[in-house]
Short mmCIF file of C-alpha atoms and ligand atoms in Angstrom, two decimals:
data_model
loop_
_atom_site.label_atom_id
_atom_site.label_comp_id
_atom_site.label_asym_id
_atom_site.label_seq_id
_atom_site.Cartn_x
_atom_site.Cartn_y
_atom_site.Cartn_z
CA UNK R 18 0.00 0.00 0.00
CA UNK R 19 1.27 3.48 -0.85
CA UNK R 20 3.54 5.23 1.55
CA UNK R 21 3.79 8.97 2.13
CA UNK R 22 6.96 10.54 3.52
CA UNK R 23 5.99 13.73 5.32
CA UNK R 24 7.33 15.37 8.46
CA UNK R 25 4.47 17.82 9.02
CA UNK R 26 1.74 15.84 10.78
CA UNK R 27 -0.66 18.72 10.07
CA UNK R 28 -0.86 17.98 6.34
CA UNK R 29 -0.64 14.19 6.55
CA UNK R 30 -4.39 13.44 7.04
CA UNK R 31 -5.43 15.51 4.00
CA UNK R 32 -2.85 13.89 1.76
CA UNK R 33 -3.67 10.38 2.98
CA UNK R 34 -7.32 11.03 2.20
CA UNK R 35 -6.38 11.50 -1.43
CA UNK R 36 -4.56 8.15 -1.44
CA UNK R 37 -6.09 4.63 -1.43
CA UNK R 38 -7.34 3.14 1.84
CA UNK R 39 -4.48 1.48 3.68
CA UNK R 40 -1.91 4.09 2.60
CA UNK R 41 0.24 5.25 5.47
CA UNK R 42 2.61 8.03 6.35
CA UNK R 43 6.13 7.90 7.75
CA UNK R 44 8.05 10.87 9.11
CA UNK R 45 11.47 9.87 7.82
CA UNK R 46 12.95 8.24 4.75
CA UNK R 47 14.60 5.41 6.70
CA UNK R 48 11.11 4.14 7.64
CA UNK R 49 10.15 4.30 3.99
CA UNK R 50 13.18 2.19 3.03
CA UNK R 51 12.35 -0.39 5.72
CA UNK R 52 8.79 -0.55 4.39
CA UNK R 53 9.96 -1.02 0.80
CA UNK R 54 12.37 -3.76 1.82
CA UNK R 55 9.55 -5.63 3.48
CA UNK R 56 6.95 -5.07 0.77
CA UNK R 57 8.25 -6.10 -2.60
CA UNK R 58 4.86 -5.38 -4.15
CA UNK R 59 4.83 -1.69 -3.20
CA UNK R 60 4.20 0.48 -6.21
CA UNK R 61 4.33 4.12 -5.15
CA UNK R 62 6.04 6.49 -2.73
CA UNK R 63 4.74 10.04 -2.30
CA UNK R 64 7.34 12.52 -1.08
CA UNK R 65 5.55 15.22 0.90
CA UNK R 66 5.83 19.02 0.50
CA UNK R 67 7.87 19.47 3.70
CA UNK R 68 10.82 17.46 2.40
CA UNK R 69 13.54 19.80 1.11
CA UNK R 70 13.75 19.50 -2.69
CA UNK R 71 17.36 18.30 -2.78
CA UNK R 72 16.64 15.57 -0.25
CA UNK R 73 13.47 14.46 -2.03
CA UNK R 74 15.30 14.29 -5.35
CA UNK R 75 18.12 12.27 -3.81
CA UNK R 76 15.56 9.68 -2.62
CA UNK R 77 13.95 9.63 -6.06
CA UNK R 78 17.32 9.16 -7.73
CA UNK R 79 18.09 6.32 -5.37
CA UNK R 80 14.73 4.57 -5.82
CA UNK R 81 14.93 4.90 -9.60
CA UNK R 82 17.72 2.31 -9.60
CA UNK R 83 17.09 0.39 -6.38
CA UNK R 84 13.30 -0.06 -6.79
CA UNK R 85 12.47 0.56 -10.45
CA UNK R 86 8.87 -0.68 -10.10
CA UNK R 87 8.14 1.90 -7.37
CA UNK R 88 6.93 5.21 -8.80
CA UNK R 89 7.87 8.41 -6.99
CA UNK R 90 5.28 11.18 -6.75
CA UNK R 91 6.65 14.51 -5.58
CA UNK R 92 4.37 16.98 -3.77
CA UNK R 93 5.45 20.63 -3.82
CA UNK R 94 3.94 23.80 -2.43
CA UNK R 95 5.66 25.68 -5.22
CA UNK R 96 7.82 24.64 -8.11
CA UNK R 97 9.36 26.16 -11.20
CA UNK R 98 10.62 24.82 -14.50
CA UNK R 99 14.06 24.25 -13.08
CA UNK R 100 12.67 22.10 -10.26
CA UNK R 101 10.50 20.19 -12.75
CA UNK R 102 13.47 19.44 -14.97
CA UNK R 103 15.55 18.26 -12.05
CA UNK R 104 12.66 16.09 -10.81
CA UNK R 105 12.34 14.49 -14.25
CA UNK R 106 16.03 13.73 -14.35
CA UNK R 107 15.85 12.16 -10.90
CA UNK R 108 13.14 9.81 -12.15
CA UNK R 109 10.17 11.40 -10.38
CA UNK R 110 7.05 10.11 -12.15
CA UNK R 111 4.72 12.99 -11.24
CA UNK R 112 5.07 16.41 -9.62
CA UNK R 113 1.81 17.48 -7.96
CA UNK R 114 0.89 20.73 -6.21
CA UNK R 115 0.61 20.12 -2.48
CA UNK R 116 -3.05 21.20 -2.40
CA UNK R 117 -4.07 19.28 -5.52
CA UNK R 118 -5.72 16.28 -3.89
CA UNK R 119 -7.36 15.07 -7.11
CA UNK R 120 -4.01 15.29 -8.84
CA UNK R 121 -2.46 13.13 -6.14
CA UNK R 122 -5.23 10.52 -6.43
CA UNK R 123 -4.71 10.36 -10.20
CA UNK R 124 -0.91 10.15 -9.88
CA UNK R 125 -1.21 7.20 -7.49
CA UNK R 126 -3.63 5.47 -9.87
CA UNK R 127 -1.23 5.99 -12.75
CA UNK R 128 1.57 4.52 -10.65
CA UNK R 129 -0.56 1.45 -10.03
CA UNK R 130 -1.33 1.04 -13.73
CA UNK R 131 2.35 1.30 -14.55
CA UNK R 132 3.20 -1.26 -11.89
CA UNK R 133 0.66 -3.73 -13.31
CA UNK R 134 2.00 -3.16 -16.81
CA UNK R 135 5.58 -3.75 -15.66
CA UNK R 136 4.52 -6.99 -14.01
CA UNK R 137 3.13 -8.19 -17.34
CA UNK R 138 -0.31 -8.99 -18.66
CA UNK R 139 -2.75 -10.90 -16.50
CA UNK R 140 -0.58 -10.27 -13.47
CA UNK R 141 2.25 -12.39 -14.85
CA UNK R 142 4.52 -14.06 -12.34
CA UNK R 143 5.25 -11.93 -9.35
CA UNK R 144 8.48 -12.35 -7.51
CA UNK R 145 8.34 -15.35 -5.21
CA UNK R 146 7.72 -14.78 -1.53
CA UNK R 147 9.95 -16.02 1.22
CA UNK R 148 8.39 -17.67 4.27
CA UNK R 149 10.79 -18.38 7.11
CA UNK R 150 9.85 -20.92 9.76
CA UNK R 151 11.58 -20.10 13.01
CA UNK R 152 11.69 -20.98 16.69
CA UNK R 153 14.44 -20.39 19.22
CA UNK R 154 13.92 -23.96 20.50
CA UNK R 155 14.89 -27.26 18.91
CA UNK R 156 12.50 -30.18 18.63
CA UNK R 157 9.37 -28.01 18.60
CA UNK R 158 8.35 -28.90 15.06
CA UNK R 159 10.11 -26.41 12.77
CA UNK R 160 11.08 -29.01 10.21
CA UNK R 161 7.75 -30.83 10.42
CA UNK R 162 5.94 -27.50 9.93
CA UNK R 163 8.24 -26.34 7.11
CA UNK R 164 7.81 -29.54 5.15
CA UNK R 165 4.03 -29.67 5.56
CA UNK R 166 3.58 -25.96 4.96
CA UNK R 167 5.68 -26.18 1.78
CA UNK R 168 3.51 -29.05 0.54
CA UNK R 169 0.33 -27.17 1.45
CA UNK R 170 1.59 -24.07 -0.39
CA UNK R 171 2.50 -26.16 -3.40
CA UNK R 172 -1.05 -27.54 -3.52
CA UNK R 173 0.00 -30.52 -5.63
CA UNK R 174 2.07 -28.42 -7.96
CA UNK R 175 -0.40 -25.56 -8.47
CA UNK R 176 2.27 -23.27 -7.03
CA UNK R 177 6.02 -23.66 -7.48
CA UNK R 178 7.58 -24.06 -4.06
CA UNK R 179 11.18 -24.52 -2.98
CA UNK R 180 12.02 -25.64 0.54
CA UNK R 181 15.43 -24.44 1.69
CA UNK R 182 17.10 -26.16 4.62
CA UNK R 183 19.06 -23.44 6.44
CA UNK R 184 19.68 -25.55 9.51
CA UNK R 185 23.14 -25.77 8.00
CA UNK R 186 24.83 -27.97 10.60
CA UNK R 187 22.03 -30.36 11.48
CA UNK R 188 19.50 -29.92 8.70
CA UNK R 189 17.14 -32.85 8.38
CA UNK R 190 14.65 -31.77 5.73
CA UNK R 191 16.05 -34.30 3.24
CA UNK R 192 15.99 -37.20 5.67
CA UNK R 193 12.56 -36.14 6.92
CA UNK R 194 11.28 -36.39 3.35
CA UNK R 195 13.32 -39.52 2.63
CA UNK R 196 15.26 -37.77 -0.08
CA UNK R 197 18.83 -38.65 -0.96
CA UNK R 198 20.27 -35.43 -2.39
CA UNK R 199 23.24 -35.65 -4.71
CA UNK R 200 23.74 -31.90 -4.32
CA UNK R 201 23.19 -29.42 -1.54
CA UNK R 202 23.90 -25.79 -0.75
CA UNK R 203 27.52 -26.94 -0.28
CA UNK R 204 28.09 -26.94 -4.06
CA UNK R 205 27.25 -23.22 -4.12
CA UNK R 206 29.93 -22.32 -1.57
CA UNK R 207 32.29 -19.72 -3.01
CA UNK R 208 29.93 -18.81 -5.88
CA UNK R 209 28.53 -15.64 -4.33
CA UNK R 210 29.24 -13.66 -7.50
CA UNK R 211 27.84 -16.12 -10.01
CA UNK R 212 24.62 -17.31 -8.37
CA UNK R 213 21.62 -17.41 -10.63
CA UNK R 214 18.42 -19.41 -10.78
CA UNK R 215 19.71 -21.95 -13.30
CA UNK R 216 22.73 -22.69 -11.15
CA UNK R 217 20.62 -23.25 -8.04
CA UNK R 218 18.09 -25.34 -9.90
CA UNK R 219 20.95 -27.73 -10.58
CA UNK R 220 21.38 -28.18 -6.83
CA UNK R 221 17.76 -28.94 -5.99
CA UNK R 222 16.32 -32.33 -5.15
CA UNK R 223 12.77 -33.02 -6.23
CA UNK R 224 10.26 -34.63 -3.93
CA UNK R 225 7.50 -36.72 -5.49
CA UNK R 226 4.84 -34.16 -4.56
CA UNK R 227 6.27 -31.53 -6.91
CA UNK R 228 8.27 -29.87 -4.22
CA UNK R 229 11.90 -28.86 -4.67
CA UNK R 230 14.36 -28.98 -1.83
CA UNK R 231 17.69 -27.23 -1.40
CA UNK R 232 19.29 -29.55 1.11
CA UNK R 233 21.67 -28.64 3.91
CA UNK R 234 25.28 -29.82 3.63
CA UNK R 235 25.93 -33.42 4.60
CA UNK R 236 28.66 -32.37 7.06
CA UNK R 237 28.23 -29.82 9.86
CA UNK R 238 31.62 -28.12 9.31
CA UNK R 239 30.53 -26.85 5.87
CA UNK R 240 28.30 -24.35 7.72
CA UNK R 241 31.32 -22.12 8.36
CA UNK R 242 31.78 -21.62 4.62
CA UNK R 243 28.17 -20.70 3.82
CA UNK R 244 28.30 -16.91 4.03
CA UNK R 245 25.32 -14.61 4.66
CA UNK R 246 25.97 -13.06 1.23
CA UNK R 247 25.68 -16.48 -0.41
CA UNK R 248 22.43 -17.17 1.42
CA UNK R 249 20.84 -13.85 0.49
CA UNK R 250 21.88 -14.25 -3.17
CA UNK R 251 20.45 -17.78 -3.25
CA UNK R 252 17.15 -16.66 -1.73
CA UNK R 253 16.89 -13.73 -4.12
CA UNK R 254 17.63 -15.93 -7.12
CA UNK R 255 14.98 -18.42 -6.01
CA UNK R 256 12.41 -15.61 -5.97
CA UNK R 257 12.76 -15.49 -9.77
CA UNK R 258 11.76 -19.11 -10.26
CA UNK R 259 9.40 -20.02 -7.45
CA UNK R 260 6.12 -18.70 -6.09
CA UNK R 261 7.10 -19.51 -2.52
CA UNK R 262 10.40 -20.21 -0.86
CA UNK R 263 9.93 -21.84 2.53
CA UNK R 264 13.00 -21.67 4.76
CA UNK R 265 13.59 -24.10 7.61
CA UNK R 266 16.02 -22.76 10.20
CA UNK R 267 18.20 -23.74 13.13
CA UNK R 268 16.99 -22.97 16.65
CA UNK R 269 19.09 -19.83 17.07
CA UNK R 270 19.63 -16.41 15.60
CA UNK R 271 22.72 -17.57 13.76
CA UNK R 272 23.96 -15.79 10.63
CA UNK R 273 21.95 -18.03 8.32
CA UNK R 274 18.71 -17.50 10.24
CA UNK R 275 19.25 -13.74 10.50
CA UNK R 276 19.92 -13.51 6.78
CA UNK R 277 16.76 -15.45 5.99
CA UNK R 278 14.77 -13.27 8.37
CA UNK R 279 16.20 -10.16 6.73
CA UNK R 280 14.99 -11.38 3.33
CA UNK R 281 11.72 -12.85 4.55
CA UNK R 282 8.24 -11.66 3.62
CA UNK R 283 6.41 -13.77 6.16
CA UNK R 284 7.66 -15.44 9.32
CA UNK R 285 6.03 -18.47 10.91
CA UNK R 286 7.03 -18.76 14.55
CA UNK R 287 6.66 -22.14 16.20
CA UNK R 288 5.81 -22.37 19.89
CA UNK R 289 4.76 -25.26 22.09
CA UNK R 290 2.89 -25.28 25.37
CA UNK R 291 5.82 -25.34 27.73
CA UNK R 292 7.23 -22.54 29.81
CA UNK R 293 10.88 -22.64 28.60
CA UNK R 294 9.80 -22.55 24.96
CA UNK R 295 7.32 -19.74 25.57
CA UNK R 296 9.97 -17.76 27.44
CA UNK R 297 12.45 -18.20 24.59
CA UNK R 298 9.85 -17.37 21.95
CA UNK R 299 9.02 -14.20 23.86
CA UNK R 300 12.69 -13.17 23.92
CA UNK R 301 12.95 -14.03 20.21
CA UNK R 302 9.93 -11.85 19.41
CA UNK R 303 11.47 -8.97 21.34
CA UNK R 304 14.70 -9.43 19.41
CA UNK R 305 12.75 -9.42 16.15
CA UNK R 306 11.04 -6.20 17.26
CA UNK R 307 14.42 -4.64 17.97
CA UNK R 308 15.76 -5.70 14.58
CA UNK R 309 12.52 -4.72 12.87
CA UNK R 310 12.06 -8.18 11.36
CA UNK R 311 8.76 -9.19 9.74
CA UNK R 312 6.73 -6.77 11.82
CA UNK R 313 3.08 -7.26 10.95
CA UNK R 314 3.97 -10.45 9.04
CA UNK R 315 4.42 -12.90 11.87
CA UNK R 316 2.21 -15.95 12.26
CA UNK R 317 2.28 -17.97 15.43
CA UNK R 318 1.89 -21.72 14.98
CA UNK R 319 1.17 -23.52 18.21
CA UNK R 320 2.44 -27.05 17.76
CA UNK R 321 1.49 -29.97 19.99
CA UNK R 322 -1.35 -27.74 21.17
CA UNK R 323 -2.84 -30.30 23.52
CA UNK R 324 -4.88 -29.06 26.41
CA UNK R 325 -3.62 -31.31 29.18
CA UNK R 326 -0.57 -29.30 30.15
CA UNK R 327 -2.24 -26.50 32.05
CA UNK R 328 -1.39 -23.62 29.71
CA UNK R 329 -4.29 -22.35 27.66
CA UNK R 330 -4.16 -20.76 24.23
CA UNK R 331 -5.36 -17.50 25.78
CA UNK R 332 -2.45 -17.63 28.19
CA UNK R 333 -0.01 -18.17 25.30
CA UNK R 334 -1.50 -15.20 23.48
CA UNK R 335 -1.22 -12.96 26.51
CA UNK R 336 2.35 -14.06 27.29
CA UNK R 337 3.50 -13.55 23.71
CA UNK R 338 1.22 -10.61 23.05
CA UNK R 339 0.21 -11.95 19.66
CA UNK R 340 -2.62 -14.12 18.38
CA UNK R 341 -2.20 -17.80 17.67
CA UNK R 342 -2.71 -18.10 13.93
CA UNK R 343 -2.96 -21.84 13.81
CA UNK R 344 -2.85 -24.85 16.12
CA UNK R 345 -1.56 -28.33 15.37
CA UNK R 346 -2.19 -30.88 18.05
CA UNK R 347 0.13 -33.73 18.95
CA UNK R 348 -0.66 -36.64 16.70
CA UNK R 349 1.24 -39.83 16.22
CA UNK R 350 0.09 -39.70 12.58
CA UNK R 351 2.12 -36.51 12.05
CA UNK R 352 5.35 -38.12 13.18
CA UNK R 353 4.54 -41.45 11.51
CA UNK R 354 3.77 -39.78 8.17
CA UNK R 355 7.07 -37.90 8.16
CA UNK R 356 8.94 -41.02 9.21
CA UNK R 357 7.38 -42.85 6.27
CA UNK R 358 8.64 -40.14 3.87
CA UNK R 359 5.16 -38.86 2.95
CA UNK R 360 4.35 -35.93 5.23
CA UNK R 361 0.84 -35.75 6.66
CA UNK R 362 -0.39 -33.08 4.21
CA UNK R 363 0.21 -35.53 1.36
CA UNK R 364 -0.47 -38.77 3.22
CA UNK R 365 -3.75 -37.72 4.88
CA UNK R 366 -5.09 -34.46 3.43
CA UNK R 367 -8.22 -34.77 5.54
CA UNK R 368 -6.33 -35.02 8.80
CA UNK R 369 -6.87 -32.18 11.26
CA UNK R 370 -3.14 -31.37 11.19
CA UNK R 371 -3.13 -31.25 7.36
CA UNK R 372 -6.08 -28.91 7.39
CA UNK R 373 -4.27 -26.71 9.86
CA UNK R 374 -1.24 -26.46 7.55
CA UNK R 375 -3.51 -25.75 4.56
CA UNK R 376 -5.25 -23.04 6.55
CA UNK R 377 -1.89 -21.46 7.37
CA UNK R 378 -0.92 -21.68 3.70
CA UNK R 379 -4.11 -19.87 2.76
CA UNK R 380 -3.41 -17.16 5.32
CA UNK R 381 0.01 -16.67 3.72
CA UNK R 382 -1.21 -16.63 0.14
CA UNK R 383 -4.31 -14.59 0.91
CA UNK R 384 -6.25 -17.06 -1.24
CA UNK R 385 -9.21 -19.03 0.13
CA UNK R 386 -8.55 -22.56 1.26
CA UNK R 387 -9.53 -25.22 -1.22
CA UNK R 388 -12.54 -27.24 -0.10
CA UNK R 389 -11.29 -29.46 2.71
CA UNK R 390 -10.50 -32.97 1.63
CA UNK R 391 -12.77 -35.58 3.14
CA UNK R 392 -11.52 -36.75 6.51
CA UNK R 393 -9.98 -40.19 6.42
CA UNK R 394 -11.54 -42.62 8.88
CA UNK R 395 -10.08 -41.96 12.30
CA UNK R 396 -8.01 -39.14 10.92
CA UNK R 397 -9.33 -36.56 13.30
CA UNK R 398 -7.38 -37.90 16.24
CA UNK R 399 -5.12 -34.87 16.10
CA UNK R 400 -7.83 -32.41 16.90
CA UNK R 401 -10.40 -31.60 19.50
CA UNK R 402 -12.48 -29.28 17.37
CA UNK R 403 -13.44 -29.70 13.73
CA UNK R 404 -10.45 -28.72 11.67
CA UNK R 405 -8.26 -28.54 14.73
CA UNK R 406 -7.40 -24.92 14.25
CA UNK R 407 -8.58 -21.54 15.26
CA UNK R 408 -7.47 -18.83 12.95
CA UNK R 409 -7.07 -15.54 14.74
CA UNK R 410 -5.38 -13.46 12.08
CA UNK R 411 -1.84 -12.36 12.33
CA UNK R 412 0.25 -10.05 14.44
N1 LIG V 1 2.22 -32.11 15.96
C1 LIG V 1 3.07 -33.15 16.15
N2 LIG V 1 2.61 -34.34 16.57
C2 LIG V 1 3.46 -35.38 16.76
N3 LIG V 1 4.77 -35.33 16.55
C3 LIG V 1 5.31 -34.18 16.13
C4 LIG V 1 4.48 -33.02 15.90
N4 LIG V 1 5.29 -32.03 15.48
C5 LIG V 1 6.54 -32.53 15.45
N5 LIG V 1 6.57 -33.82 15.84
C6 LIG V 1 7.75 -34.71 15.97
O1 LIG V 1 8.64 -34.07 16.87
C7 LIG V 1 9.99 -34.29 16.48
C8 LIG V 1 10.70 -32.96 16.33
O2 LIG V 1 10.11 -32.25 15.26
P1 LIG V 1 10.96 -31.40 14.23
O3 LIG V 1 10.02 -30.91 13.23
O4 LIG V 1 12.14 -32.15 13.75
O5 LIG V 1 11.43 -30.22 15.19
P2 LIG V 1 12.55 -29.09 14.96
O6 LIG V 1 12.78 -28.96 13.51
O7 LIG V 1 11.97 -27.87 15.59
O8 LIG V 1 13.78 -29.54 15.68
C9 LIG V 1 9.93 -35.11 15.21
O9 LIG V 1 10.13 -36.46 15.52
C10 LIG V 1 8.52 -34.86 14.68
O10 LIG V 1 8.05 -35.96 13.93
MG1 LIG V 2 14.60 -29.12 12.39
#
């Protein structure tokens, strides 16, 4: 949604009124840059009348190269031919008088049309979105959730999905899916400057359910040689070829995890109903706040959400100060399905856990869930309520 950079809070409401619902204002350019980094589908930035011309033009000049699909609309209380010429050279798409609200509305509409045209007819492939699955604790179900979420997102091949195992020392995505990769991220080590989609595609292992996996190295010591730059280049290259890139992580804010979180569009945080995990998740959320990671794009998955342990969902929500987006109860079928190499989403689509992962996938894609598959006999053991999940939106 459009963003307005304006320091004078007196004029902000009027200008926002002329922009589409959901547009928002920031008082400084650094907030605008953070927003653009987190929203790859942003199409317009309006630079308010209070910004000094030189400063505004320097932002426009910068965005022209760094974010070519983002149009810059410049609002001025007064301008002359010289200013117009300079604005044009800086790549400003429209210069609008500060009190011309209709003009601003039209300029934003034009920016949107241009954006759609640049993306190609019929909304041709958008850049893929990165979904990072994270928890500061091990054994809470990160890998299980990543694998099942990736399969749910793929929807039997309807969307192209790549699952990246960034638990570089102890990654077990491949073994979890009973894959035997001949290549892994290890073969990309040292290729920071030559990474492209074709090269990475050569390193992927295909799972039967039309899911591609970039496996972790076979040996833990390789981790030291996988640089953050390599990881960010790989993730960016994958955006060109896949609709979704799901990233499984290690249980710590190591370099690999931080790099993935920096690149991520959506973050799924896994918690379980035990005090140490909740405490660590809380600290992790605070750290993410401090680092400004995935704010407004965090989804809490409560795994093993059984009710016998004395901590209620409400309690979890109040401790973590965010809603539980989805619950997956403890179910032997979940573990058994992964152990058999066909994760639950593929093995038993009607299972409560599968439906929970599909529901999370639909939250992430913003598309309605496909009609739920019929429940297999006895498949509902993982859930107390129908569907086994309570969607409460996202943080
Ligand atoms: N909802 C669940 N019900 C039953 N077993 C589960 C569930 N979630 C995870 N598990 C099992 O718990 C173990 C740890 O899960 P895993 O996904 O590997 O955790 P992590 O990646 O966080 O270390 C695995 O054996 C997995 O099969
Ligand atoms: Mg794991």
